């Protein structure tokens, strides 16, 4: 769905839960994605959007089989 800013609505709560479930720190995830921890934090808090490439990368790193349920909820 489309959010109030005209962007794609994401299930950030589910994404954060998966990060915790996989026992990956935001610092480790940010480094693996080529992002600064601050940039990843902004994205995880909805202040900035994930690019398609970032969504693909994070899906592979976390083993997300159906990224549409998170990135296009």
mmCIF file with all atom_site columns, C-alpha atoms in Angstrom:
data_model
loop_
_atom_site.group_PDB
_atom_site.id
_atom_site.type_symbol
_atom_site.label_atom_id
_atom_site.label_alt_id
_atom_site.label_comp_id
_atom_site.label_asym_id
_atom_site.label_entity_id
_atom_site.label_seq_id
_atom_site.pdbx_PDB_ins_code
_atom_site.Cartn_x
_atom_site.Cartn_y
_atom_site.Cartn_z
_atom_site.occupancy
_atom_site.B_iso_or_equiv
_atom_site.pdbx_formal_charge
_atom_site.auth_seq_id
_atom_site.auth_comp_id
_atom_site.auth_asym_id
_atom_site.auth_atom_id
_atom_site.pdbx_PDB_model_num
ATOM 1  C CA . UNK A 1 1  ? 0.000  0.000   0.000  1.00 0.00 ? 1  UNK A CA 1
ATOM 2  C CA . UNK A 1 2  ? 0.978  3.662   -0.349 1.00 0.00 ? 2  UNK A CA 1
ATOM 3  C CA . UNK A 1 3  ? 1.827  5.639   2.779  1.00 0.00 ? 3  UNK A CA 1
ATOM 4  C CA . UNK A 1 4  ? 0.932  9.252   3.546  1.00 0.00 ? 4  UNK A CA 1
ATOM 5  C CA . UNK A 1 5  ? 4.183  10.476  1.959  1.00 0.00 ? 5  UNK A CA 1
ATOM 6  C CA . UNK A 1 6  ? 3.364  8.697   -1.304 1.00 0.00 ? 6  UNK A CA 1
ATOM 7  C CA . UNK A 1 7  ? 5.943  5.961   -0.699 1.00 0.00 ? 7  UNK A CA 1
ATOM 8  C CA . UNK A 1 8  ? 5.530  2.225   -0.357 1.00 0.00 ? 8  UNK A CA 1
ATOM 9  C CA . UNK A 1 9  ? 4.251  1.040   3.025  1.00 0.00 ? 9  UNK A CA 1
ATOM 10 C CA . UNK A 1 10 ? 6.684  -1.369  4.670  1.00 0.00 ? 10 UNK A CA 1
ATOM 11 C CA . UNK A 1 11 ? 6.321  -3.735  7.596  1.00 0.00 ? 11 UNK A CA 1
ATOM 12 C CA . UNK A 1 12 ? 9.229  -2.312  9.589  1.00 0.00 ? 12 UNK A CA 1
ATOM 13 C CA . UNK A 1 13 ? 8.137  -4.026  12.796 1.00 0.00 ? 13 UNK A CA 1
ATOM 14 C CA . UNK A 1 14 ? 8.377  -7.429  11.092 1.00 0.00 ? 14 UNK A CA 1
ATOM 15 C CA . UNK A 1 15 ? 11.749 -6.525  9.568  1.00 0.00 ? 15 UNK A CA 1
ATOM 16 C CA . UNK A 1 16 ? 13.132 -5.461  12.963 1.00 0.00 ? 16 UNK A CA 1
ATOM 17 C CA . UNK A 1 17 ? 11.799 -8.702  14.464 1.00 0.00 ? 17 UNK A CA 1
ATOM 18 C CA . UNK A 1 18 ? 13.630 -10.752 11.832 1.00 0.00 ? 18 UNK A CA 1
ATOM 19 C CA . UNK A 1 19 ? 16.870 -8.914  12.548 1.00 0.00 ? 19 UNK A CA 1
ATOM 20 C CA . UNK A 1 20 ? 16.544 -9.803  16.242 1.00 0.00 ? 20 UNK A CA 1
ATOM 21 C CA . UNK A 1 21 ? 15.454 -13.383 15.414 1.00 0.00 ? 21 UNK A CA 1
ATOM 22 C CA . UNK A 1 22 ? 18.553 -13.905 13.261 1.00 0.00 ? 22 UNK A CA 1
ATOM 23 C CA . UNK A 1 23 ? 20.763 -12.491 16.056 1.00 0.00 ? 23 UNK A CA 1
ATOM 24 C CA . UNK A 1 24 ? 22.315 -9.912  13.728 1.00 0.00 ? 24 UNK A CA 1
ATOM 25 C CA . UNK A 1 25 ? 23.206 -6.518  15.139 1.00 0.00 ? 25 UNK A CA 1
ATOM 26 C CA . UNK A 1 26 ? 22.261 -3.392  13.216 1.00 0.00 ? 26 UNK A CA 1
ATOM 27 C CA . UNK A 1 27 ? 25.981 -2.605  13.019 1.00 0.00 ? 27 UNK A CA 1
ATOM 28 C CA . UNK A 1 28 ? 26.740 -5.984  11.383 1.00 0.00 ? 28 UNK A CA 1
ATOM 29 C CA . UNK A 1 29 ? 23.785 -5.649  9.036  1.00 0.00 ? 29 UNK A CA 1
ATOM 30 C CA . UNK A 1 30 ? 24.734 -2.099  8.045  1.00 0.00 ? 30 UNK A CA 1
ATOM 31 C CA . UNK A 1 31 ? 28.321 -3.158  7.278  1.00 0.00 ? 31 UNK A CA 1
ATOM 32 C CA . UNK A 1 32 ? 27.108 -6.148  5.231  1.00 0.00 ? 32 UNK A CA 1
ATOM 33 C CA . UNK A 1 33 ? 24.844 -3.826  3.240  1.00 0.00 ? 33 UNK A CA 1
ATOM 34 C CA . UNK A 1 34 ? 27.501 -1.163  2.711  1.00 0.00 ? 34 UNK A CA 1
ATOM 35 C CA . UNK A 1 35 ? 25.559 1.373   4.788  1.00 0.00 ? 35 UNK A CA 1
ATOM 36 C CA . UNK A 1 36 ? 26.501 3.372   7.850  1.00 0.00 ? 36 UNK A CA 1
ATOM 37 C CA . UNK A 1 37 ? 24.714 2.312   11.044 1.00 0.00 ? 37 UNK A CA 1
ATOM 38 C CA . UNK A 1 38 ? 23.028 5.739   11.085 1.00 0.00 ? 38 UNK A CA 1
ATOM 39 C CA . UNK A 1 39 ? 21.642 5.260   7.562  1.00 0.00 ? 39 UNK A CA 1
ATOM 40 C CA . UNK A 1 40 ? 20.304 1.792   8.384  1.00 0.00 ? 40 UNK A CA 1
ATOM 41 C CA . UNK A 1 41 ? 18.741 3.132   11.577 1.00 0.00 ? 41 UNK A CA 1
ATOM 42 C CA . UNK A 1 42 ? 16.953 5.899   9.635  1.00 0.00 ? 42 UNK A CA 1
ATOM 43 C CA . UNK A 1 43 ? 15.598 3.308   7.202  1.00 0.00 ? 43 UNK A CA 1
ATOM 44 C CA . UNK A 1 44 ? 14.479 0.949   9.978  1.00 0.00 ? 44 UNK A CA 1
ATOM 45 C CA . UNK A 1 45 ? 12.669 3.821   11.678 1.00 0.00 ? 45 UNK A CA 1
ATOM 46 C CA . UNK A 1 46 ? 10.845 4.882   8.519  1.00 0.00 ? 46 UNK A CA 1
ATOM 47 C CA . UNK A 1 47 ? 12.669 8.189   8.113  1.00 0.00 ? 47 UNK A CA 1
ATOM 48 C CA . UNK A 1 48 ? 14.208 7.043   4.836  1.00 0.00 ? 48 UNK A CA 1
ATOM 49 C CA . UNK A 1 49 ? 13.201 4.325   2.355  1.00 0.00 ? 49 UNK A CA 1
ATOM 50 C CA . UNK A 1 50 ? 15.096 1.208   1.323  1.00 0.00 ? 50 UNK A CA 1
ATOM 51 C CA . UNK A 1 51 ? 16.105 1.068   -2.332 1.00 0.00 ? 51 UNK A CA 1
ATOM 52 C CA . UNK A 1 52 ? 15.216 -2.025  -4.377 1.00 0.00 ? 52 UNK A CA 1
ATOM 53 C CA . UNK A 1 53 ? 18.868 -3.133  -4.231 1.00 0.00 ? 53 UNK A CA 1
ATOM 54 C CA . UNK A 1 54 ? 18.946 -2.654  -0.443 1.00 0.00 ? 54 UNK A CA 1
ATOM 55 C CA . UNK A 1 55 ? 15.688 -4.585  -0.041 1.00 0.00 ? 55 UNK A CA 1
ATOM 56 C CA . UNK A 1 56 ? 17.135 -7.417  -2.132 1.00 0.00 ? 56 UNK A CA 1
ATOM 57 C CA . UNK A 1 57 ? 20.391 -7.416  -0.151 1.00 0.00 ? 57 UNK A CA 1
ATOM 58 C CA . UNK A 1 58 ? 18.703 -7.401  3.253  1.00 0.00 ? 58 UNK A CA 1
ATOM 59 C CA . UNK A 1 59 ? 16.349 -10.183 2.110  1.00 0.00 ? 59 UNK A CA 1
ATOM 60 C CA . UNK A 1 60 ? 19.310 -12.362 1.134  1.00 0.00 ? 60 UNK A CA 1
ATOM 61 C CA . UNK A 1 61 ? 21.244 -11.578 4.323  1.00 0.00 ? 61 UNK A CA 1
ATOM 62 C CA . UNK A 1 62 ? 18.255 -12.403 6.545  1.00 0.00 ? 62 UNK A CA 1
ATOM 63 C CA . UNK A 1 63 ? 17.020 -15.345 4.472  1.00 0.00 ? 63 UNK A CA 1
ATOM 64 C CA . UNK A 1 64 ? 13.656 -13.727 3.754  1.00 0.00 ? 64 UNK A CA 1
ATOM 65 C CA . UNK A 1 65 ? 11.864 -16.040 1.326  1.00 0.00 ? 65 UNK A CA 1
ATOM 66 C CA . UNK A 1 66 ? 9.052  -13.619 0.455  1.00 0.00 ? 66 UNK A CA 1
ATOM 67 C CA . UNK A 1 67 ? 10.380 -10.042 0.667  1.00 0.00 ? 67 UNK A CA 1
ATOM 68 C CA . UNK A 1 68 ? 7.086  -8.647  -0.670 1.00 0.00 ? 68 UNK A CA 1
ATOM 69 C CA . UNK A 1 69 ? 5.481  -9.359  2.708  1.00 0.00 ? 69 UNK A CA 1
ATOM 70 C CA . UNK A 1 70 ? 7.943  -6.968  4.320  1.00 0.00 ? 70 UNK A CA 1
ATOM 71 C CA . UNK A 1 71 ? 8.851  -4.406  1.697  1.00 0.00 ? 71 UNK A CA 1
ATOM 72 C CA . UNK A 1 72 ? 5.433  -4.105  0.028  1.00 0.00 ? 72 UNK A CA 1
ATOM 73 C CA . UNK A 1 73 ? 2.960  -4.794  2.825  1.00 0.00 ? 73 UNK A CA 1
#
